[in-house]
Short mmCIF file of N, CA and C in Angstrom, two decimals:
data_model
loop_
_atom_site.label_atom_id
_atom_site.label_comp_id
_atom_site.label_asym_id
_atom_site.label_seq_id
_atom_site.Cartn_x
_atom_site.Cartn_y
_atom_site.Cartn_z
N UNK L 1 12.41 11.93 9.23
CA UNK L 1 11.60 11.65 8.06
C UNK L 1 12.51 11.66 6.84
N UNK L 2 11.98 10.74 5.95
CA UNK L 2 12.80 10.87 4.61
C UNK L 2 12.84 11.57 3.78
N UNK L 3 13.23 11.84 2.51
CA UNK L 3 13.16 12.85 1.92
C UNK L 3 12.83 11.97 0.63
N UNK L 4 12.26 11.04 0.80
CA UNK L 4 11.75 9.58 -0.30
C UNK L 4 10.60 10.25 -0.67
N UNK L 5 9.85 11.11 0.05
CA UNK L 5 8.36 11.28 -0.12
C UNK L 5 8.38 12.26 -1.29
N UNK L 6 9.42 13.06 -1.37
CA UNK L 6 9.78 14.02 -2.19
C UNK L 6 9.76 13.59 -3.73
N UNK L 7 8.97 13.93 -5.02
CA UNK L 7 8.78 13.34 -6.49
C UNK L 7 10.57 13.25 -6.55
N UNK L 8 10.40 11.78 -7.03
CA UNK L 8 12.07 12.03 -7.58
C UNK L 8 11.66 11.68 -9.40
N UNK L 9 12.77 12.53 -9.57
CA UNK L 9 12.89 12.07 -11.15
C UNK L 9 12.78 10.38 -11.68
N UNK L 10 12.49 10.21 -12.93
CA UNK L 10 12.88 9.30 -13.50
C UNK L 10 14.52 8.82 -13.32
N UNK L 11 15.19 7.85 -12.89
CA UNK L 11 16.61 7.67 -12.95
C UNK L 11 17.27 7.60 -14.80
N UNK L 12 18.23 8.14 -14.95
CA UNK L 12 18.85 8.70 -16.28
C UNK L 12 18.66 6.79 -16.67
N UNK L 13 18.22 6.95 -17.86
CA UNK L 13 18.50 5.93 -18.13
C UNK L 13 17.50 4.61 -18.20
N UNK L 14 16.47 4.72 -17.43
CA UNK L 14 15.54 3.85 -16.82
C UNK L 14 14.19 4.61 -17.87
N UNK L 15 13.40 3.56 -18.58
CA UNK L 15 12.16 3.83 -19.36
C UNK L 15 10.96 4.09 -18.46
N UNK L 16 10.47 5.14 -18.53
CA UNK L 16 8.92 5.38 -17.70
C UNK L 16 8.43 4.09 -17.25
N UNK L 17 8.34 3.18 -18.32
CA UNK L 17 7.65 2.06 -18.61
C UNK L 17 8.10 0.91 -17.53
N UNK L 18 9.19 1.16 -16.91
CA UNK L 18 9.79 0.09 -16.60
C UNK L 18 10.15 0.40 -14.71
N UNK L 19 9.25 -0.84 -14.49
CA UNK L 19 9.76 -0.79 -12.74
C UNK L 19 11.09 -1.20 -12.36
N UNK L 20 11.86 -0.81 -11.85
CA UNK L 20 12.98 -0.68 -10.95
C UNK L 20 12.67 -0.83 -9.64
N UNK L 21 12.64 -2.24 -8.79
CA UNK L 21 12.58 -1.91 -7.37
C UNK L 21 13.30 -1.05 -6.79
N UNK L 22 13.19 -0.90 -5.40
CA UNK L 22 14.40 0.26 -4.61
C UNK L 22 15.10 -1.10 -4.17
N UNK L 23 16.49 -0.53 -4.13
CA UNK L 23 17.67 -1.23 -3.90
C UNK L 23 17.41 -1.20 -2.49
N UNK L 24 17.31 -0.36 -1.77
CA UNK L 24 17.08 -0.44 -0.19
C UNK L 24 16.14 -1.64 0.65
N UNK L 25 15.30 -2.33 -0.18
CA UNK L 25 14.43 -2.87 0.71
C UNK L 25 15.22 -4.38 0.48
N UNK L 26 14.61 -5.04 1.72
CA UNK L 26 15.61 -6.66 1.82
C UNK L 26 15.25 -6.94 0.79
N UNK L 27 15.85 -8.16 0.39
CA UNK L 27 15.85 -9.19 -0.59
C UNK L 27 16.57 -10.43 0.34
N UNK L 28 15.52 -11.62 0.44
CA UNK L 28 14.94 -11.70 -1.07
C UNK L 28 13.19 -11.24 -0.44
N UNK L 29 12.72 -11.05 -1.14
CA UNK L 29 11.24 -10.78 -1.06
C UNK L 29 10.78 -11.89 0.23
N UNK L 30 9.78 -10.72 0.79
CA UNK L 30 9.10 -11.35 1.87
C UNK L 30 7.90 -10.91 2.33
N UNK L 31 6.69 -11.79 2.94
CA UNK L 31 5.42 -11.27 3.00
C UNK L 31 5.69 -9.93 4.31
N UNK L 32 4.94 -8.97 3.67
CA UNK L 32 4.56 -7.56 5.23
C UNK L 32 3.81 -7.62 5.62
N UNK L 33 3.61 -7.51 7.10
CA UNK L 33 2.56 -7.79 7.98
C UNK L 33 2.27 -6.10 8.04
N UNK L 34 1.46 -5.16 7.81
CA UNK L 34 1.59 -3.67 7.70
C UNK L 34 1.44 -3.40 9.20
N UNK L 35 0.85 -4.53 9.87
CA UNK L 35 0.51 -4.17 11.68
C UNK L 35 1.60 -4.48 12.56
N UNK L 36 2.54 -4.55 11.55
CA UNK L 36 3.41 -4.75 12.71
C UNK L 36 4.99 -4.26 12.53
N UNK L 37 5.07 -3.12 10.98
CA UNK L 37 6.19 -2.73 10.76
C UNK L 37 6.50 -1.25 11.84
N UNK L 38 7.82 -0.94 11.48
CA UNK L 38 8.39 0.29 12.58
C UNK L 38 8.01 1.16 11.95
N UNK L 39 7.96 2.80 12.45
CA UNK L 39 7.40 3.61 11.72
C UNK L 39 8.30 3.93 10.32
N UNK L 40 9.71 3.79 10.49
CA UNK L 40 10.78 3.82 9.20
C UNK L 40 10.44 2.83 8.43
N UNK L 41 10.39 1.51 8.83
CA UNK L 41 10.02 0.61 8.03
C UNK L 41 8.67 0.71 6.73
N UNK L 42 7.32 0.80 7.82
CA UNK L 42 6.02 1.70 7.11
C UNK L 42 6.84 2.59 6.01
N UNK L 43 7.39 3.23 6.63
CA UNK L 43 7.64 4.73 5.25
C UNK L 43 8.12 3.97 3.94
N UNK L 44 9.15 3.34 4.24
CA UNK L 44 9.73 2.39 2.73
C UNK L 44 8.86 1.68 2.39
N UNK L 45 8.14 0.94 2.79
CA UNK L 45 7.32 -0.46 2.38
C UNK L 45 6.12 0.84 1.53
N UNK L 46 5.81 1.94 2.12
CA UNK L 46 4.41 2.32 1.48
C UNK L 46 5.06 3.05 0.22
N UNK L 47 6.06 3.73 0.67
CA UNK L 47 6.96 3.88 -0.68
C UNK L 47 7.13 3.27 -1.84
N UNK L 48 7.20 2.05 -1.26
CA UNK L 48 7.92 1.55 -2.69
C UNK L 48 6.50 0.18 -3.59
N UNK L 49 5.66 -0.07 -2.67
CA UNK L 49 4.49 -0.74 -3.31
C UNK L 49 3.46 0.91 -3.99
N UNK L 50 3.45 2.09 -3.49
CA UNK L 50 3.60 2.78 -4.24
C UNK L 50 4.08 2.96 -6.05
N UNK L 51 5.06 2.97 -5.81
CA UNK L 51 6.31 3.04 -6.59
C UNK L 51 5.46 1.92 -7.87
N UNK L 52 5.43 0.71 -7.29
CA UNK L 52 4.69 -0.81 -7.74
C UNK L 52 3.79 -0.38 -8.27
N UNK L 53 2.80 0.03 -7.58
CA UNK L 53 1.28 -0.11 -7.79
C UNK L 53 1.19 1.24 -9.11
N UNK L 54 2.05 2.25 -9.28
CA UNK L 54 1.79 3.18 -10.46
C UNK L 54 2.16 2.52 -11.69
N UNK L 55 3.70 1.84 -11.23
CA UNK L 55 3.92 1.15 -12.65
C UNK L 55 2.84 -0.13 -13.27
N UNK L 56 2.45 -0.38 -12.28
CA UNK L 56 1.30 -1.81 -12.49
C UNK L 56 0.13 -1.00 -13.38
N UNK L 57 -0.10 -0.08 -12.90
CA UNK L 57 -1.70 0.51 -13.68
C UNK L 57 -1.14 1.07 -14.44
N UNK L 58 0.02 1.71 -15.12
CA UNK L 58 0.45 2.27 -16.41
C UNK L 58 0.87 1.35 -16.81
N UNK L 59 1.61 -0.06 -16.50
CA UNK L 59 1.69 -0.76 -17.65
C UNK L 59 0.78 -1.93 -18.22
N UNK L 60 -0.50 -2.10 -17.30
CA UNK L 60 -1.63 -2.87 -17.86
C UNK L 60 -2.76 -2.23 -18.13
N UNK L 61 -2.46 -0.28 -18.00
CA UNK L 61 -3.86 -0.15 -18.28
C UNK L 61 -5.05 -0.11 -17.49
N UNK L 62 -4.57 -0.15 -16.19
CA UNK L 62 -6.07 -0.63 -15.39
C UNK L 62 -6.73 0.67 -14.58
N UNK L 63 -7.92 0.38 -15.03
CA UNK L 63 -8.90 1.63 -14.57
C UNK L 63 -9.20 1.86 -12.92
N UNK L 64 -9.64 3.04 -12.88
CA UNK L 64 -10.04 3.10 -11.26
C UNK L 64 -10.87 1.94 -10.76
N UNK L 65 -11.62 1.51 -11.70
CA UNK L 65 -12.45 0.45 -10.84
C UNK L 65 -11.48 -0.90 -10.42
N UNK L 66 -10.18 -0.97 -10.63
CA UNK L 66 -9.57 -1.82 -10.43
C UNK L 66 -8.71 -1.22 -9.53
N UNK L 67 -8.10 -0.43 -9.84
CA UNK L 67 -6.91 0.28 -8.40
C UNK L 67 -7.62 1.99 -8.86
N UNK L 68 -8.12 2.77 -7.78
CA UNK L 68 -8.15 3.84 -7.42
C UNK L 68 -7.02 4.67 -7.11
N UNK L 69 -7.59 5.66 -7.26
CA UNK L 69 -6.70 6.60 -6.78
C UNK L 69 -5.84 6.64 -5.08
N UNK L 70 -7.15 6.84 -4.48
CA UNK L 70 -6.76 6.32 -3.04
C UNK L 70 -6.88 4.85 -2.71
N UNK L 71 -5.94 4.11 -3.14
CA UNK L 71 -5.93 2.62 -2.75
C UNK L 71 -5.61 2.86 -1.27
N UNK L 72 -5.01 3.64 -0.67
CA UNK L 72 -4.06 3.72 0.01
C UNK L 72 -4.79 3.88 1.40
N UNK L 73 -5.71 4.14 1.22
CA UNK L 73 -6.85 4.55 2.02
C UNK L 73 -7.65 3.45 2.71
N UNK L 74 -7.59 2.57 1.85
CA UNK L 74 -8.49 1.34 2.17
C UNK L 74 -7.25 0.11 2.59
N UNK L 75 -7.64 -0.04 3.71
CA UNK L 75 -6.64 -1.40 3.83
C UNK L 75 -6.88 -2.60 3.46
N UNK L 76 -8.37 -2.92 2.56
CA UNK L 76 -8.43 -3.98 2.15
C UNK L 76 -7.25 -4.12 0.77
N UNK L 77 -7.53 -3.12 0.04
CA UNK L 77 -6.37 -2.43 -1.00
C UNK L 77 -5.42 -2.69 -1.08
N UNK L 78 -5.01 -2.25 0.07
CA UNK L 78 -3.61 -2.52 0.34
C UNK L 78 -2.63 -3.48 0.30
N UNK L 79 -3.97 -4.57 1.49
CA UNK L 79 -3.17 -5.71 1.83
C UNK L 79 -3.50 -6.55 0.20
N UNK L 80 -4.55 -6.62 -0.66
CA UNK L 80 -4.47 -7.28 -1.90
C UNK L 80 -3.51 -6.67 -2.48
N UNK L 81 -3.00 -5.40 -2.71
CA UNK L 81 -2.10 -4.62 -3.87
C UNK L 81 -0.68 -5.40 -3.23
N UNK L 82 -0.44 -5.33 -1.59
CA UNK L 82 0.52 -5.67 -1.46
C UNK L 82 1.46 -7.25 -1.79
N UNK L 83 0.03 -7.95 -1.43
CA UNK L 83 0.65 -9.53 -1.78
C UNK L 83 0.69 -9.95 -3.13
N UNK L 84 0.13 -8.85 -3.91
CA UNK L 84 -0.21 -9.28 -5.57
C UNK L 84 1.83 -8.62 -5.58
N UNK L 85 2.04 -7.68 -4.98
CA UNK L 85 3.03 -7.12 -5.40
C UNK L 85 4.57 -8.18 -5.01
N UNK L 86 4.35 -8.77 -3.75
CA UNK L 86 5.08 -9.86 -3.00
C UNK L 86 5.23 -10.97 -4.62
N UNK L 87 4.02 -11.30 -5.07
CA UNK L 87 4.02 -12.41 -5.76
C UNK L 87 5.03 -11.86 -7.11
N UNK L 88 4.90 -10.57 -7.48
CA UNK L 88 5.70 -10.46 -8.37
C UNK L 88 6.83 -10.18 -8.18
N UNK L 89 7.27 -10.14 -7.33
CA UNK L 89 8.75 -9.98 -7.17
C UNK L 89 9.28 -11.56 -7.36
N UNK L 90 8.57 -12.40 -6.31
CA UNK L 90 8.79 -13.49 -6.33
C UNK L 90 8.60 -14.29 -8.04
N UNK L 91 8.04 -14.42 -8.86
CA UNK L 91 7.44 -14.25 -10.34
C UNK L 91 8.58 -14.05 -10.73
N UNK L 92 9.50 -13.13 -10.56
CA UNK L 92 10.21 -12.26 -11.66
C UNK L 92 11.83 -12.47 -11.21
N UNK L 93 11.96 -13.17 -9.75
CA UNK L 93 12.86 -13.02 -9.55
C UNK L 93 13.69 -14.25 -10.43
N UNK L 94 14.89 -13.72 -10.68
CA UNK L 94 15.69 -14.32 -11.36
C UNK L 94 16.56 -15.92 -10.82
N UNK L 95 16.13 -16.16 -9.60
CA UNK L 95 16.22 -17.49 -9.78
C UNK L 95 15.17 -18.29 -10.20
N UNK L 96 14.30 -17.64 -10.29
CA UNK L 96 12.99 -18.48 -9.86
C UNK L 96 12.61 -19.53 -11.91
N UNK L 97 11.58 -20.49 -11.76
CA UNK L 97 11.60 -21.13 -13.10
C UNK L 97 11.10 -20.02 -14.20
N UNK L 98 11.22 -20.03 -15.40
CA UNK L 98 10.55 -19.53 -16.46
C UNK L 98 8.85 -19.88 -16.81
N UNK L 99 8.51 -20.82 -15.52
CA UNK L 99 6.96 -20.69 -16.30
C UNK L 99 6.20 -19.70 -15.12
N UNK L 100 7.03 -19.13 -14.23
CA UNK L 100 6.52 -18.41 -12.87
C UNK L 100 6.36 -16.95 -13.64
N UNK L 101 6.23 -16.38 -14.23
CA UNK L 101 5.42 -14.89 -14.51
C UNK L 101 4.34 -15.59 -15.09
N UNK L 102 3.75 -16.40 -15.60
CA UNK L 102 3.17 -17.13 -16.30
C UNK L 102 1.84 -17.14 -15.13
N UNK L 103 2.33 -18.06 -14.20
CA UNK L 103 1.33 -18.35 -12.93
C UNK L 103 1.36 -16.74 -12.54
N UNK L 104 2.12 -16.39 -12.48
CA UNK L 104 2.07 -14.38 -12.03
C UNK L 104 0.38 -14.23 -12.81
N UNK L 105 0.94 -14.03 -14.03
CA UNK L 105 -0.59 -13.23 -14.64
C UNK L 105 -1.88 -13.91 -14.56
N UNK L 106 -1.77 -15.29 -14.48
CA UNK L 106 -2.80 -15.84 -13.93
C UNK L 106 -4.11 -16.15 -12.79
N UNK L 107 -2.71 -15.86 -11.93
CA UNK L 107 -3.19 -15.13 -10.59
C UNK L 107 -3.42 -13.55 -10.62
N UNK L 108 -2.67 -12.74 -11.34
CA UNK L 108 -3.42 -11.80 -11.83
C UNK L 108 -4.53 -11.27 -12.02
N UNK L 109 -5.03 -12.14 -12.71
CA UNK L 109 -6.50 -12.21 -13.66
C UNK L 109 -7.64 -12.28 -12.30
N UNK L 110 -7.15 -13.12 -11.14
CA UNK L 110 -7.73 -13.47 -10.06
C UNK L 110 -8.13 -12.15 -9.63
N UNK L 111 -6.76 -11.73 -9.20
CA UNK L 111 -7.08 -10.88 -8.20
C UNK L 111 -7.16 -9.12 -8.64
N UNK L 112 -7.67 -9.05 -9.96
CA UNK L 112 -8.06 -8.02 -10.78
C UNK L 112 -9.76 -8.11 -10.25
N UNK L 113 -10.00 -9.29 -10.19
CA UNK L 113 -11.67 -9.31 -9.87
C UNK L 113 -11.74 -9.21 -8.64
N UNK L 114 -10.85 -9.60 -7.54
CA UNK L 114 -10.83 -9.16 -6.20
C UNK L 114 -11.18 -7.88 -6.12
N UNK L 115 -9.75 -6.78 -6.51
CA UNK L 115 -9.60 -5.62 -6.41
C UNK L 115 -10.78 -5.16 -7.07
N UNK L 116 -11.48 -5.14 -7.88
CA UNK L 116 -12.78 -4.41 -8.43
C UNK L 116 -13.97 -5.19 -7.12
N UNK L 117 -14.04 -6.09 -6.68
CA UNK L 117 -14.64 -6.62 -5.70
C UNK L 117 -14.83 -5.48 -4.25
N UNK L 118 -13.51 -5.07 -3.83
CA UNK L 118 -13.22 -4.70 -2.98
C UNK L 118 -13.22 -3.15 -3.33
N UNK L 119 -12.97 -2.70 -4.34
CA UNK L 119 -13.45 -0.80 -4.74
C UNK L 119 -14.98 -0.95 -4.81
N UNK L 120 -16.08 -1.97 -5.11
CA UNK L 120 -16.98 -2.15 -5.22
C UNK L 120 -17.23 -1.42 -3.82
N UNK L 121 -17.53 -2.63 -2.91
CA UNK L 121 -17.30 -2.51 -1.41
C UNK L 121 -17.02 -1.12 -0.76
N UNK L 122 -15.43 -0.94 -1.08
CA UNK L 122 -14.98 0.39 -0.45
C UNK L 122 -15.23 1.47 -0.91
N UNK L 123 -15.98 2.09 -1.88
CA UNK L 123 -17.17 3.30 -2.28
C UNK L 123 -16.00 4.18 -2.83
N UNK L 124 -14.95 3.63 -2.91
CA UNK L 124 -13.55 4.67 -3.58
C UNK L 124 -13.88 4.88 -5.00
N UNK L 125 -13.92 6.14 -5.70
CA UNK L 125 -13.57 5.81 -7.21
C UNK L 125 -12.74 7.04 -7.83
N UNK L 126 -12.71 6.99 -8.78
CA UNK L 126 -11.87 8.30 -9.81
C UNK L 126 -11.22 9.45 -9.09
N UNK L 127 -12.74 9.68 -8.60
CA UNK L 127 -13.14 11.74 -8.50
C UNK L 127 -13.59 11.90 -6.66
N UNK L 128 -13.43 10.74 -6.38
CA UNK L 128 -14.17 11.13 -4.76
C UNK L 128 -13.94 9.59 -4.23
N UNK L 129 -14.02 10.22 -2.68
CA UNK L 129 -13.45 8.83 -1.95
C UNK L 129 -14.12 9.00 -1.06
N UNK L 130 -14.73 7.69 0.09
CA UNK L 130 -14.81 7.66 1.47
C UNK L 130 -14.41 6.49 2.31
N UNK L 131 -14.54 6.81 3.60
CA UNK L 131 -13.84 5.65 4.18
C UNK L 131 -14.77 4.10 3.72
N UNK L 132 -14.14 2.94 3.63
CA UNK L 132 -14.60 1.80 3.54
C UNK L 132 -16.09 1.72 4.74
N UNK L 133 -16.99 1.33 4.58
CA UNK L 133 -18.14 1.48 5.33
C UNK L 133 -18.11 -0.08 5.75
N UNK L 134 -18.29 0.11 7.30
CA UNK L 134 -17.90 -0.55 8.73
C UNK L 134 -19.55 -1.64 9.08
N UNK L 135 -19.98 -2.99 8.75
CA UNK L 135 -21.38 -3.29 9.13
C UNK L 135 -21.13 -3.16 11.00
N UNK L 136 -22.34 -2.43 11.41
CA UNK L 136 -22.12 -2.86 12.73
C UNK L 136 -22.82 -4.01 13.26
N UNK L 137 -22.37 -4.64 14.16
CA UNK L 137 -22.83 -6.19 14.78
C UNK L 137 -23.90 -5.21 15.35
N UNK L 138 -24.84 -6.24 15.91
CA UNK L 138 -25.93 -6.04 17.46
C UNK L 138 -24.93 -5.82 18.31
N UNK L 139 -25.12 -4.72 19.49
CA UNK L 139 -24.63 -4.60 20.54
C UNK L 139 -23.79 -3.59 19.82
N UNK L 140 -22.91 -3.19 19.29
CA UNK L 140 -22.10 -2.71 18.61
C UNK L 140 -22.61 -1.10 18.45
N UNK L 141 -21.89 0.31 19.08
CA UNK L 141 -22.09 1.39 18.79
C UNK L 141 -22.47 1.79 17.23
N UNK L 142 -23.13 2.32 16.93
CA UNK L 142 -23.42 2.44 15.04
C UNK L 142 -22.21 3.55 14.80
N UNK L 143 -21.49 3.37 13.33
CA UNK L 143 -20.74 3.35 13.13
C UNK L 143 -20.74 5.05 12.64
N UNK L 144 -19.86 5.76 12.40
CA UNK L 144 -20.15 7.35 12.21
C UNK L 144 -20.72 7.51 10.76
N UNK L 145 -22.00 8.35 10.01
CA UNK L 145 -21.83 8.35 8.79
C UNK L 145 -20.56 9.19 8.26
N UNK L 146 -20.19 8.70 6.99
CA UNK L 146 -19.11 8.78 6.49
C UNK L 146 -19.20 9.77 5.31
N UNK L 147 -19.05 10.82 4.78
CA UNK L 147 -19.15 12.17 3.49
C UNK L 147 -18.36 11.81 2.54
N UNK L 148 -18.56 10.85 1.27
CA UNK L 148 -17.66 11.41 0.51
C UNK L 148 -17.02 12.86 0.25
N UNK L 149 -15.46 12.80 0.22
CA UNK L 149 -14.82 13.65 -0.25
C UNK L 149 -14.26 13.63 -1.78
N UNK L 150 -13.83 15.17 -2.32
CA UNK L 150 -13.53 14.77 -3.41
C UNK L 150 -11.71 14.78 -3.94
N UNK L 151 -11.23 14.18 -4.73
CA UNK L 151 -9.98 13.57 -5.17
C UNK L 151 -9.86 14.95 -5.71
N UNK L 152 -8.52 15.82 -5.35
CA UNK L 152 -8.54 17.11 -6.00
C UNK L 152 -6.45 16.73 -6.26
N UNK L 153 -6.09 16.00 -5.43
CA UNK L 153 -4.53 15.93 -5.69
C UNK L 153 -4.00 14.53 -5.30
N UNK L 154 -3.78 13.76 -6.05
CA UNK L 154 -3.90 12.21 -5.30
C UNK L 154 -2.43 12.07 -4.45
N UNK L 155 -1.00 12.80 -5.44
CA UNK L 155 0.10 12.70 -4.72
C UNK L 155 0.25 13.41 -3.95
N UNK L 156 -0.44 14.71 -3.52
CA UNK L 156 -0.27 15.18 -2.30
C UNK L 156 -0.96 14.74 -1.03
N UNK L 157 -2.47 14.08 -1.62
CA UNK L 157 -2.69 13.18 -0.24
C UNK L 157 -2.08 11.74 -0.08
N UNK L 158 -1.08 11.05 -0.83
CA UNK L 158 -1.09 10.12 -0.48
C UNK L 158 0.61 10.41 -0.07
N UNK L 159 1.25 11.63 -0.32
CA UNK L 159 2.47 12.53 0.99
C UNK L 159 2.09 12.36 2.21
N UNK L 160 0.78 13.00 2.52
CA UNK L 160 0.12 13.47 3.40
C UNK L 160 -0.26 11.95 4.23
N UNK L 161 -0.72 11.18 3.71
CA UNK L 161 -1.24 10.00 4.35
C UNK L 161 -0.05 9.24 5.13
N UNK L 162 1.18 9.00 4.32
CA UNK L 162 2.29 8.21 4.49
C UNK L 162 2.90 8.89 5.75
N UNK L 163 3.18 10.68 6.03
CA UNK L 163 3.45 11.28 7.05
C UNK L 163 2.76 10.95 8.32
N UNK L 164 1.12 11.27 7.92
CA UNK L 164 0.33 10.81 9.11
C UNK L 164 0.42 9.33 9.44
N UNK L 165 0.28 8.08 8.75
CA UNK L 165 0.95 6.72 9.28
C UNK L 165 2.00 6.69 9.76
N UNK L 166 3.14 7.28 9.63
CA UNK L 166 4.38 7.43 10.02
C UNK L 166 4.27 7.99 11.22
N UNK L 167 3.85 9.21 11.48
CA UNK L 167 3.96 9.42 12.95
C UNK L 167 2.83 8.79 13.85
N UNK L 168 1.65 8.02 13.39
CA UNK L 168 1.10 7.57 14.16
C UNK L 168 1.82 6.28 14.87
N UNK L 169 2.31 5.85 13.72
CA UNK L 169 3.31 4.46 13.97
C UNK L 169 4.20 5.08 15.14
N UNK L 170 5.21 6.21 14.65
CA UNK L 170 6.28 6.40 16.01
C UNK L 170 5.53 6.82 17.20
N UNK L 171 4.63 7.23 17.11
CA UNK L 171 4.09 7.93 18.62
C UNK L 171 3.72 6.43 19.33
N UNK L 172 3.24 5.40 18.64
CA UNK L 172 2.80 4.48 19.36
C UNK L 172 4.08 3.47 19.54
N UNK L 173 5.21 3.37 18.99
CA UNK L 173 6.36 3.24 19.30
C UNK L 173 6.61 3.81 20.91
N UNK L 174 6.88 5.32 20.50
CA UNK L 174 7.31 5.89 21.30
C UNK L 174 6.87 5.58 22.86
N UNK L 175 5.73 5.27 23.01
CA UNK L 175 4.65 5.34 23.91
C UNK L 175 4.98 3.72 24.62
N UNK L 176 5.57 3.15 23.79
CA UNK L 176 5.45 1.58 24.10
C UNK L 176 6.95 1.52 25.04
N UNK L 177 7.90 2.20 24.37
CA UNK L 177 9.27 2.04 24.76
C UNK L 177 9.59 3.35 26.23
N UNK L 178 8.72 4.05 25.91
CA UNK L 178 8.16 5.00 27.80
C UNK L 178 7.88 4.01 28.41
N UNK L 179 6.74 3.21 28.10
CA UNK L 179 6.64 2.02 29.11
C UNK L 179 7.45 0.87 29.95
N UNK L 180 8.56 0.93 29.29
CA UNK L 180 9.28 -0.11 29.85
C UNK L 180 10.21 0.70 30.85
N UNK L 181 9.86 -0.44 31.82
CA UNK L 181 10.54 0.06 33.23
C UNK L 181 12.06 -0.36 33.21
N UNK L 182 13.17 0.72 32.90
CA UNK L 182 14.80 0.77 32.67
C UNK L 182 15.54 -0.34 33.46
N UNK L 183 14.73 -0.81 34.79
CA UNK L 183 15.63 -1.57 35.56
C UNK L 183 15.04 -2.93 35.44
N UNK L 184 13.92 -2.92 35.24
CA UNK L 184 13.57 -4.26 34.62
C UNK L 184 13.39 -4.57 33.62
N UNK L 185 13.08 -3.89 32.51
CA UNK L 185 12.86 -3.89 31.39
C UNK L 185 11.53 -4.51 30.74
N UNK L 186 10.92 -4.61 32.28
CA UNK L 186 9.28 -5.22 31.88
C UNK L 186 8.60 -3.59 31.48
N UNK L 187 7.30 -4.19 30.88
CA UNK L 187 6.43 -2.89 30.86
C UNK L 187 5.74 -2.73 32.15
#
């Protein structure tokens, strides 16, 4: 496990205000499939759209009804926070033309009404969270009722969350690569 999860300081030098990607992740920017990264991989990627997603709501301002506390929770969240985040890299990157942050905030504007669309939906807000609520089909077991809980430390559950994805990811790693038979290398 990393020691990424750990609050790091501001870097000397660098304005609150101002995102700094992590130097560690590829370049050039590329879409994440979240179902299909390694469990190390998961840890950086949630890390650092993390990282994204705080500077995004401190530097536009945007309320829980737009990104919650526990985004992190909801994978509809996610996967919108993440490709809004893809697009700005791409937006910002320095080859790219000068009218591309332009189309950035535009699409922005879009998917600001998504994300309030989708906290709508996923019953997340401020002070209390629950899981995204599941319609069940006909035929379909009914789904468990669900308790809101309440938001008492957001960075220690979203430590807590990134650990538990992480080892759920390696155990099912782990479990996959037991399977393969050494002399054939089939499963």
């Amino acid at each position: 496990m990393n020691d990424d999860l750990h609050d790091k300081p501001v870097d000397e030098g660098q304005d609150e205000g101002q995102f700094v990607p992590n130097v560690d992740i590829p370049v050039p920017p590329h879409p994440i499939n979240w179902n299909l990264l390694t469990a190390q991989d998961l840890e950086q990627e949630l890390l650092e759209l993390n990282r994204w997603v705080d500077w995004l709501r401190h530097t536009y301002g945007l309320p829980a009804s737009v990104i919650p506390p526990y985004w992190h929770r909801h994978p509809e969240l996610l996967w919108e926070l993440s490709a809004l985040h893809l697009h700005w890299l791409c937006a910002y990157d320095p080859d790219q033309n000068g009218s591309a942050p332009l189309g950035w905030h535009r699409d922005f504007a879009d998917a600001r009404q998504r994300l309030r669309d989708w906290v709508t939906a996923s019953g997340t807000r401020l002070d209390r969270d629950r899981p995204t609520r599941q319609t069940t089909w006909p035929g379909e077991e009914p789904a468990d009722h669900m308790d809101e809980t309440p938001i008492t430390n957001r960075d220690e559950d979203f430590v807590q969350f990134v650990l538990d994805q992480v080892h759920q990811r390696q155990d099912a790693e782990d479990t996959f690569y037991a399977s393969i038979d050494d002399h054939t290398g089939e499963r």
